[in-house]
Short mmCIF file of C-alpha atoms in Angstrom, two decimals:
data_model
loop_
_atom_site.label_atom_id
_atom_site.label_comp_id
_atom_site.label_asym_id
_atom_site.label_seq_id
_atom_site.Cartn_x
_atom_site.Cartn_y
_atom_site.Cartn_z
CA ASP A 17 -20.24 59.73 38.57
CA ASP A 18 -18.92 57.71 41.29
CA ILE A 19 -20.59 54.64 40.19
CA LEU A 20 -19.76 55.27 36.64
CA ILE A 21 -15.86 55.39 37.51
CA ALA A 22 -16.95 52.57 40.00
CA VAL A 23 -18.14 50.43 37.00
CA ARG A 24 -15.66 51.21 34.69
CA SER A 25 -12.80 50.11 36.95
CA VAL A 26 -14.71 46.89 37.38
CA LEU A 27 -15.23 46.52 33.46
CA GLY A 28 -11.68 47.88 32.91
CA ALA A 29 -13.37 50.01 30.64
CA GLY A 30 -12.85 54.04 29.79
CA GLU A 31 -10.50 54.85 26.97
CA LEU A 32 -7.30 55.16 29.08
CA ALA A 33 -7.82 51.62 30.92
CA GLY A 34 -4.56 49.87 31.49
CA ARG A 35 -2.82 53.34 31.29
CA ARG A 36 -0.38 54.35 34.30
CA VAL A 37 -0.70 58.03 34.40
CA LEU A 38 1.56 60.06 37.01
CA VAL A 39 0.43 63.34 38.12
CA THR A 40 1.86 65.97 40.31
CA ALA A 41 -0.17 68.74 41.70
CA GLY A 42 0.01 71.57 43.95
CA PRO A 43 3.16 73.58 45.51
CA THR A 44 6.40 72.13 47.40
CA VAL A 45 6.91 73.32 50.92
CA GLU A 46 10.84 73.76 51.63
CA PRO A 47 11.78 74.37 55.37
CA ILE A 48 14.01 77.14 56.39
CA ASP A 49 13.78 75.95 60.33
CA PRO A 50 11.08 73.96 62.60
CA VAL A 51 8.48 76.85 61.67
CA ARG A 52 9.43 78.93 58.68
CA PHE A 53 9.81 77.95 55.11
CA ILE A 54 9.56 78.73 51.37
CA SER A 55 6.42 77.91 49.11
CA ASN A 56 4.10 79.03 46.58
CA ARG A 57 0.43 80.00 46.00
CA SER A 58 -0.64 77.26 43.99
CA SER A 59 -3.47 75.63 44.76
CA GLY A 60 -3.66 72.45 43.40
CA LEU A 61 -6.67 73.23 41.62
CA GLN A 62 -5.66 72.60 38.00
CA GLY A 63 -3.53 69.20 38.84
CA TYR A 64 -6.57 67.93 40.75
CA ALA A 65 -8.79 68.74 38.16
CA ILE A 66 -6.31 66.73 35.35
CA ALA A 67 -6.16 63.72 37.60
CA ALA A 68 -9.53 63.24 38.14
CA ALA A 69 -10.43 63.79 34.21
CA LEU A 70 -7.92 61.08 33.62
CA ALA A 71 -8.88 58.67 36.04
CA ARG A 72 -13.06 59.45 34.49
CA ARG A 73 -11.15 57.60 31.50
CA GLY A 74 -10.09 54.81 33.14
CA ALA A 75 -6.10 55.57 33.68
CA ASP A 76 -4.48 54.19 36.97
CA VAL A 77 -3.40 57.49 38.62
CA ARG A 78 -0.76 58.14 40.75
CA LEU A 79 -1.30 61.97 42.04
CA VAL A 80 1.78 63.32 44.25
CA SER A 81 0.66 65.95 45.88
CA GLY A 82 2.01 68.92 47.59
CA PRO A 83 0.19 70.11 50.67
CA VAL A 84 -3.16 71.54 49.46
CA SER A 85 -6.72 71.71 50.86
CA LEU A 86 -8.41 69.45 48.14
CA PRO A 87 -9.98 66.25 48.41
CA THR A 88 -8.47 63.44 46.60
CA PRO A 89 -10.54 62.70 43.10
CA PRO A 90 -12.32 59.33 42.71
CA SER A 91 -10.44 56.15 41.86
CA VAL A 92 -7.02 58.22 42.21
CA LYS A 93 -3.89 56.95 44.53
CA ARG A 94 -2.97 60.18 46.14
CA ILE A 95 0.67 60.59 47.24
CA ASP A 96 1.63 63.12 50.01
CA VAL A 97 5.07 65.18 49.63
CA GLN A 98 6.24 68.34 50.96
CA THR A 99 9.51 69.45 49.63
CA ALA A 100 10.57 68.76 45.54
CA GLU A 101 12.97 65.91 46.93
CA GLU A 102 10.13 64.20 48.45
CA MET A 103 8.05 64.69 45.21
CA LYS A 104 11.03 63.29 43.07
CA ALA A 105 11.46 60.33 45.25
CA ALA A 106 7.82 60.21 45.41
CA CYS A 107 7.63 60.26 41.67
CA LEU A 108 10.40 57.60 40.72
CA ASN A 109 9.20 55.18 43.13
CA GLN A 110 6.18 55.15 41.55
CA SER A 111 7.60 54.52 37.57
CA PRO A 112 7.23 53.00 34.98
CA PHE A 113 4.60 55.07 33.52
CA ASP A 114 2.77 55.53 30.38
CA ALA A 115 2.28 59.46 30.77
CA ALA A 116 3.41 61.84 33.25
CA ILE A 117 1.73 65.36 33.52
CA CYS A 118 3.61 67.56 35.86
CA VAL A 119 1.38 70.31 37.11
CA ALA A 120 3.10 71.36 40.67
CA ALA A 121 4.53 74.33 41.08
CA VAL A 122 7.81 73.10 42.29
CA SER A 123 10.14 75.55 44.46
CA ASP A 124 12.98 76.03 42.12
CA TRP A 125 15.52 76.33 45.17
CA ARG A 126 15.48 75.54 48.34
CA PRO A 127 17.67 76.71 51.52
CA ALA A 128 20.84 75.78 51.47
CA ALA A 129 20.68 74.40 55.05
CA VAL A 130 18.06 73.68 57.20
CA TYR A 131 18.06 75.20 60.80
CA GLU A 132 17.00 72.18 63.50
CA SER A 133 16.11 75.20 65.66
CA LYS A 134 14.06 78.31 65.35
CA VAL A 135 16.46 81.11 63.91
CA LYS A 136 16.37 83.79 66.23
CA LYS A 137 16.31 87.28 65.70
CA THR A 138 19.60 88.48 67.23
CA GLY A 139 19.14 92.25 66.93
CA ASP A 140 22.07 92.76 64.20
CA THR A 141 22.10 91.79 60.61
CA PRO A 142 19.13 89.62 59.44
CA PRO A 143 20.41 86.08 58.24
CA VAL A 144 20.99 85.52 54.55
CA LEU A 145 19.00 83.11 52.81
CA ASN A 146 21.22 80.67 50.74
CA LEU A 147 19.49 79.20 47.85
CA VAL A 148 20.47 75.47 46.30
CA GLU A 149 18.81 74.39 43.20
CA ASN A 150 16.00 71.82 43.45
CA PRO A 151 15.91 68.97 41.46
CA ASP A 152 13.88 69.14 37.92
CA ILE A 153 11.17 66.82 38.50
CA LEU A 154 10.29 67.62 34.61
CA SER A 155 13.53 67.08 32.95
CA THR A 156 14.23 64.28 35.27
CA ILE A 157 11.21 62.53 33.95
CA SER A 158 11.77 63.51 30.28
CA HIS A 159 15.28 62.18 30.44
CA MET A 160 15.03 59.22 32.69
CA LYS A 161 15.85 55.78 31.32
CA GLY A 162 12.33 53.89 30.77
CA ARG A 163 10.71 57.32 30.31
CA PRO A 164 6.84 57.82 29.64
CA ALA A 165 5.90 57.91 25.95
CA LEU A 166 4.20 61.29 26.63
CA VAL A 167 5.87 63.63 29.27
CA VAL A 168 3.68 67.00 29.88
CA GLY A 169 4.82 70.04 31.57
CA PHE A 170 3.26 73.17 32.98
CA ALA A 171 4.97 76.59 33.42
CA ALA A 172 3.75 79.51 35.25
CA GLU A 173 4.78 82.85 33.46
CA THR A 174 4.65 86.43 34.54
CA ASP A 175 5.82 87.54 31.48
CA HIS A 176 6.82 86.87 27.46
CA LEU A 177 4.94 83.85 27.85
CA GLN A 178 5.33 82.17 24.24
CA LYS A 179 9.28 83.00 24.50
CA HIS A 180 9.87 81.55 28.16
CA ALA A 181 7.35 78.48 27.39
CA GLU A 182 9.81 77.60 24.14
CA GLN A 183 12.48 77.79 26.33
CA LYS A 184 11.48 75.50 28.86
CA ARG A 185 10.05 72.73 26.26
CA GLN A 186 13.49 73.02 24.70
CA LYS A 187 15.17 72.70 27.70
CA LYS A 188 13.09 70.36 30.32
CA GLY A 189 12.74 67.76 26.84
CA CYS A 190 8.88 67.29 27.91
CA ASP A 191 6.42 66.52 24.81
CA TRP A 192 3.73 69.22 25.49
CA LEU A 193 4.40 72.31 27.63
CA LEU A 194 1.20 74.41 28.89
CA ALA A 195 1.86 78.01 29.94
CA ASN A 196 -0.11 80.03 31.31
CA ASP A 197 0.25 83.57 32.30
CA VAL A 198 -0.39 83.78 36.34
CA THR A 199 -0.55 87.76 36.07
CA LYS A 200 -3.56 87.19 34.57
CA HIS A 201 -4.86 83.82 36.02
CA ARG A 202 -3.42 83.98 39.63
CA PHE A 203 -2.62 80.89 41.57
CA GLY A 204 -5.80 79.96 43.14
CA GLY A 205 -8.17 80.90 40.56
CA THR A 206 -10.75 78.61 39.12
CA ARG A 207 -10.53 79.72 35.58
CA ASN A 208 -7.23 79.00 33.25
CA GLN A 209 -6.23 79.86 30.12
CA VAL A 210 -3.19 78.65 28.34
CA LEU A 211 -0.63 78.36 25.06
CA PHE A 212 -0.43 74.66 24.11
CA LEU A 213 2.93 73.93 22.59
CA ALA A 214 4.20 70.84 20.93
CA ASP A 215 6.08 69.41 18.24
CA ALA A 216 3.52 70.50 15.70
CA GLY A 217 3.26 74.10 16.88
CA VAL A 218 1.59 76.37 19.45
CA GLU A 219 -1.70 76.55 20.00
CA SER A 220 -3.62 79.32 21.93
CA TRP A 221 -6.65 77.71 24.23
CA PRO A 222 -9.62 79.67 24.92
CA GLU A 223 -9.91 80.93 28.20
CA MET A 224 -12.13 78.15 30.29
CA ASP A 225 -12.68 76.80 33.78
CA LYS A 226 -9.79 74.33 34.98
CA SER A 227 -11.55 71.35 35.00
CA SER A 228 -12.92 71.51 31.21
CA LEU A 229 -9.21 72.82 30.83
CA ALA A 230 -8.55 69.11 32.58
CA ASP A 231 -10.93 67.19 30.13
CA HIS A 232 -9.75 69.09 26.92
CA LEU A 233 -6.37 67.82 28.07
CA ALA A 234 -7.48 64.39 28.57
CA GLU A 235 -8.89 64.21 25.61
CA ARG A 236 -5.80 64.96 23.87
CA VAL A 237 -4.09 62.38 26.06
CA VAL A 238 -6.65 59.72 24.63
CA ASN A 239 -6.17 60.72 21.37
CA PHE A 240 -2.21 60.62 21.81
CA PHE A 241 -2.25 56.65 22.80
CA ARG A 242 -4.88 56.16 19.94
CA THR A 243 -2.76 57.81 16.98
CA GLY A 244 0.10 58.85 18.23
CA ASN A 245 0.15 62.38 17.45
CA ASP A 246 -0.17 65.82 19.20
CA ARG A 247 -3.58 66.90 17.76
CA ASP B 22 -24.03 80.24 72.02
CA ASP B 23 -24.70 83.11 69.03
CA ILE B 24 -27.51 83.75 70.80
CA LEU B 25 -26.03 84.40 74.13
CA ILE B 26 -23.81 86.20 72.62
CA ALA B 27 -26.16 88.59 70.67
CA VAL B 28 -28.08 89.05 74.02
CA ARG B 29 -25.17 89.94 75.70
CA SER B 30 -23.68 92.71 73.11
CA VAL B 31 -27.38 94.31 72.62
CA LEU B 32 -27.82 94.47 76.57
CA GLY B 33 -24.11 95.26 76.95
CA ALA B 34 -23.57 92.51 79.35
CA GLY B 35 -20.24 90.52 79.84
CA GLU B 36 -17.38 90.94 82.36
CA LEU B 37 -15.48 92.42 79.28
CA ALA B 38 -18.07 94.62 77.91
CA GLY B 39 -16.63 98.06 76.70
CA ARG B 40 -13.33 96.28 76.45
CA ARG B 41 -12.02 97.16 72.88
CA VAL B 42 -9.31 94.15 72.59
CA LEU B 43 -7.06 93.36 69.90
CA VAL B 44 -6.15 89.53 68.56
CA THR B 45 -3.44 88.93 66.34
CA ALA B 46 -3.51 85.73 64.96
CA GLY B 47 -2.17 83.41 61.79
CA PRO B 48 1.17 83.65 59.76
CA THR B 49 1.94 86.34 57.87
CA VAL B 50 2.95 85.78 53.95
CA GLU B 51 6.18 87.19 52.98
CA PRO B 52 6.28 87.90 49.29
CA ILE B 53 9.18 86.75 47.31
CA ASP B 54 7.75 87.66 43.59
CA PRO B 55 4.20 87.20 42.35
CA VAL B 56 4.68 83.42 42.88
CA ARG B 57 6.62 82.76 45.55
CA PHE B 58 6.70 83.74 49.29
CA ILE B 59 8.18 82.65 52.93
CA SER B 60 5.78 82.04 55.37
CA ASN B 61 5.27 79.97 58.78
CA ARG B 62 3.39 76.91 59.60
CA SER B 63 0.72 78.73 62.47
CA SER B 64 -2.57 77.66 61.41
CA GLY B 65 -4.43 80.42 63.78
CA LEU B 66 -6.46 78.00 66.10
CA GLN B 67 -4.50 79.60 69.41
CA GLY B 68 -5.58 83.35 68.17
CA TYR B 69 -8.88 82.69 66.96
CA ALA B 70 -9.94 80.62 70.14
CA ILE B 71 -8.36 83.76 72.09
CA ALA B 72 -10.63 86.11 70.08
CA ALA B 73 -13.83 83.83 70.47
CA ALA B 74 -13.09 83.48 74.38
CA LEU B 75 -12.97 87.53 74.84
CA ALA B 76 -16.24 88.09 72.74
CA ARG B 77 -17.85 85.61 74.55
CA ARG B 78 -16.99 87.62 77.26
CA GLY B 79 -18.59 90.88 75.77
CA ALA B 80 -15.32 92.29 74.45
CA ASP B 81 -15.16 94.35 71.39
CA VAL B 82 -12.34 92.22 69.67
CA ARG B 83 -10.94 93.07 66.58
CA LEU B 84 -8.97 90.14 65.09
CA VAL B 85 -6.37 90.74 62.85
CA SER B 86 -5.47 88.13 61.17
CA GLY B 87 -2.83 86.54 58.28
CA PRO B 88 -4.28 84.04 55.81
CA VAL B 89 -5.70 81.22 57.86
CA SER B 90 -8.89 78.82 56.80
CA LEU B 91 -11.16 78.96 59.57
CA PRO B 92 -14.20 81.01 60.19
CA THR B 93 -14.26 84.22 62.03
CA PRO B 94 -15.77 83.72 65.25
CA PRO B 95 -19.15 85.34 66.31
CA SER B 96 -19.22 88.72 67.07
CA VAL B 97 -15.77 89.20 66.19
CA LYS B 98 -14.54 92.11 63.54
CA ARG B 99 -11.56 90.66 61.53
CA ILE B 100 -9.09 92.59 59.61
CA ASP B 101 -7.37 90.13 56.78
CA VAL B 102 -3.85 91.12 56.04
CA GLN B 103 -1.12 89.13 54.64
CA THR B 104 2.40 91.02 55.70
CA ALA B 105 3.75 92.02 59.01
CA GLU B 106 3.95 95.23 57.51
CA GLU B 107 0.57 95.28 56.41
CA MET B 108 -0.51 93.73 59.91
CA LYS B 109 1.36 96.36 62.02
CA ALA B 110 -0.95 99.16 59.84
CA ALA B 111 -4.04 97.34 60.39
CA CYS B 112 -3.40 97.20 64.36
CA LEU B 113 -2.02 100.53 64.71
CA ASN B 114 -5.21 101.75 62.25
CA GLN B 115 -7.80 100.23 64.94
CA SER B 116 -6.10 101.46 67.98
CA PRO B 117 -6.57 102.29 70.63
CA PHE B 118 -7.66 99.11 72.75
CA ASP B 119 -7.61 98.11 76.17
CA ALA B 120 -5.83 95.31 75.94
CA ALA B 121 -3.86 93.44 73.20
CA ILE B 122 -3.49 90.10 72.50
CA CYS B 123 -0.34 89.25 69.79
CA VAL B 124 -1.12 85.48 68.97
CA ALA B 125 0.42 85.67 64.92
CA ALA B 126 3.22 84.42 64.31
CA VAL B 127 4.62 87.40 62.63
CA SER B 128 7.72 86.88 60.02
CA ASP B 129 10.85 88.12 61.64
CA TRP B 130 12.33 88.98 57.79
CA ARG B 131 10.84 89.34 54.51
CA PRO B 132 12.83 89.68 51.19
CA ALA B 133 14.58 93.29 50.39
CA ALA B 134 13.23 93.18 47.37
CA VAL B 135 10.24 91.83 46.00
CA TYR B 136 10.30 90.68 42.58
CA GLU B 137 7.92 92.07 40.19
CA SER B 138 8.27 89.34 37.73
CA LYS B 139 8.59 85.70 38.69
CA VAL B 140 12.17 85.00 39.21
CA LYS B 141 13.89 82.43 36.38
CA LYS B 142 15.99 79.47 36.52
CA THR B 143 19.00 80.77 34.53
CA GLY B 144 20.74 77.72 35.01
CA ASP B 145 23.82 79.32 36.55
CA THR B 146 24.16 79.90 40.48
CA PRO B 147 20.81 80.26 42.40
CA PRO B 148 19.94 83.78 43.46
CA VAL B 149 20.56 84.88 47.14
CA LEU B 150 17.64 85.81 49.47
CA ASN B 151 18.64 88.90 51.31
CA LEU B 152 16.26 89.39 54.04
CA VAL B 153 15.27 92.67 55.81
CA GLU B 154 13.94 92.85 59.43
CA ASN B 155 10.14 92.99 59.42
CA PRO B 156 8.49 95.57 62.10
CA ASP B 157 8.09 94.36 65.46
CA ILE B 158 4.55 94.64 66.23
CA LEU B 159 4.41 93.64 69.75
CA SER B 160 6.91 95.98 71.01
CA THR B 161 5.91 98.95 68.87
CA ILE B 162 2.32 98.00 70.68
CA SER B 163 4.08 98.01 73.78
CA HIS B 164 6.14 101.11 73.45
CA MET B 165 3.20 102.92 71.79
CA LYS B 166 1.86 106.36 72.72
CA GLY B 167 -2.05 105.38 74.52
CA ARG B 168 -0.33 101.90 75.07
CA PRO B 169 -3.47 99.41 75.90
CA ALA B 170 -3.18 98.94 79.27
CA LEU B 171 -2.59 95.34 79.00
CA VAL B 172 -0.18 93.75 76.22
CA VAL B 173 0.14 90.07 75.73
CA GLY B 174 2.64 88.31 73.56
CA PHE B 175 3.31 84.86 72.46
CA ALA B 176 6.06 83.12 72.02
CA ALA B 177 7.08 80.08 69.48
CA GLU B 178 10.11 78.65 70.73
CA THR B 179 12.23 75.46 69.62
CA ASP B 180 15.10 75.22 72.55
CA HIS B 181 15.91 77.57 76.31
CA LEU B 182 12.28 77.80 76.59
CA GLN B 183 12.27 79.81 79.79
CA LYS B 184 15.58 81.59 79.11
CA HIS B 185 14.36 82.70 75.87
CA ALA B 186 10.86 83.66 76.81
CA GLU B 187 12.21 85.86 79.57
CA GLN B 188 14.51 87.73 77.44
CA LYS B 189 11.69 88.09 74.59
CA ARG B 190 9.35 89.80 77.46
CA GLN B 191 12.16 92.37 78.67
CA LYS B 192 12.83 92.89 75.00
CA LYS B 193 9.34 93.69 73.66
CA GLY B 194 8.12 95.35 76.96
CA CYS B 195 4.78 93.46 77.19
CA ASP B 196 3.25 92.52 80.39
CA TRP B 197 2.47 88.71 80.00
CA LEU B 198 4.17 86.13 77.91
CA LEU B 199 2.85 83.14 77.12
CA ALA B 200 5.59 80.62 75.85
CA ASN B 201 5.14 77.48 74.13
CA ASP B 202 7.81 74.93 72.75
CA VAL B 203 6.94 74.62 68.93
CA THR B 204 8.55 71.13 69.06
CA LYS B 205 6.02 69.27 71.24
CA HIS B 206 2.94 70.98 70.52
CA ARG B 207 3.73 71.59 66.72
CA PHE B 208 2.08 74.17 64.68
CA GLY B 209 -1.23 73.53 63.47
CA GLY B 210 -2.26 70.69 66.16
CA THR B 211 -4.99 70.89 68.89
CA ARG B 212 -3.36 71.51 72.03
CA ASN B 213 -0.71 73.68 73.65
CA GLN B 214 1.36 74.01 76.82
CA VAL B 215 2.70 77.13 78.10
CA LEU B 216 4.97 78.87 80.13
CA PHE B 217 3.26 82.18 81.45
CA LEU B 218 5.58 84.77 82.17
CA ALA B 219 4.56 88.29 84.21
CA ASP B 220 6.00 90.44 86.49
CA ALA B 221 4.78 88.31 89.25
CA GLY B 222 6.68 85.61 88.22
CA VAL B 223 6.32 82.19 86.10
CA GLU B 224 3.61 79.88 86.02
CA SER B 225 3.68 76.37 84.30
CA TRP B 226 0.25 75.76 82.80
CA PRO B 227 -0.53 72.42 81.96
CA GLU B 228 -1.49 71.10 79.05
CA MET B 229 -4.63 71.63 77.55
CA ASP B 230 -6.44 72.06 74.57
CA LYS B 231 -6.78 75.42 72.82
CA SER B 232 -10.04 76.64 73.32
CA SER B 233 -9.29 75.56 77.12
CA LEU B 234 -6.24 77.70 77.26
CA ALA B 235 -8.20 80.39 75.18
CA ASP B 236 -10.86 80.28 78.20
CA HIS B 237 -8.27 80.40 80.91
CA LEU B 238 -6.40 83.23 79.16
CA ALA B 239 -9.51 84.98 79.02
CA GLU B 240 -10.30 84.82 82.44
CA ARG B 241 -7.04 86.16 83.49
CA VAL B 242 -7.75 89.20 81.18
CA VAL B 243 -11.11 89.48 82.94
CA ASN B 244 -9.23 89.64 86.46
CA PHE B 245 -6.74 91.71 85.49
CA PHE B 246 -9.37 94.56 84.34
CA ARG B 247 -11.28 93.69 87.53
CA THR B 248 -8.50 94.11 90.16
CA GLY B 249 -5.49 95.05 88.31
CA ASN B 250 -3.50 92.24 89.05
CA ASP B 251 -1.71 89.61 87.05
CA ARG B 252 -3.07 86.64 89.03
#
């Protein structure tokens, strides 16, 4: 597999050869103070599988990743970040792209102030954690000058899956949205099941493992660049 | 090493044979909703090294551990927990102990309410995260009926190391407190440097790796049970 990829990259072969693709993956970590933080249970598995699937098809993949315990897929260029703001900066810094696949579970909020010293327990009332909204990376990329031809988002939902996903796709301005119910397929698992939303309508993809889902999506990306279609 | 431990456990040898010792290690994880949480950067390395060092000396070690990516040391009985409340319950559930070494970086606070569904970004103001104080496990163990003969705490500080550590030892009621400056030796590193506080006074231990520090402390525990002294 590695040899095949090496051969492809030398020959410029692969259906996505010459295409620059951004993939974001993993959680973001938002510091409260030097030791404490807010984060989420994203393992990065789905995003890494997608980066690998695109690279196998010859794409020049930039993987902007929160902290995860996963090896970098072959031929993928990985940029490590911690916070949502760092992730946004890294994405913009690497642009332009032909496609962007935003899989990272970006923290919607971060603490309004980061304490420079560890917050002490004073014995009085607990501190109130004031939050401020993080940059919306998917929306930023969907609306930026020099927008990628194809912008894909992921949505982790716990209820009203299709309704929340439809709203999110409209609001973010992305082309495709893949929505999964994280009460059924929990963060950190190896399998996934998604609704695939595009202008052409909604598809319910069957449950499969995350690498199969990655291949499935990568084939749709290949087809998009061949035909300009969502199917 | 494993064979030696196995032989010791069969023969009942080892300086701490017959002693039940509790070790807590790792971070706690306090859920905000099904996907988000508050945690800290504890790797569990120091606590696991101490559990291993005590088990090598024949102690019957119960390791109550937050989520970490470390193997369970040989002969150690490990109980996995997520939250501070689960950690406290597991510790009490396993008592009584001859000694308790509380190394875990327990979250001082947790969200007042855990949302059952993922909190949505509404576009309005961010949610305020109201926190409530978590149980103080070190203090609970230090003041419990059937208290262990020896209770040891760890304190991660970012400033005024000795002052904060003295205050903490008094307030918690533990016998020994090991305090380290986490701005110098960050969470997740392999080396450590501590102040050792006991009734007999303060010692400044030299910087060493975490397994050496574990052996150092284990020898003091051996000596305590032999002589009743802090030295």
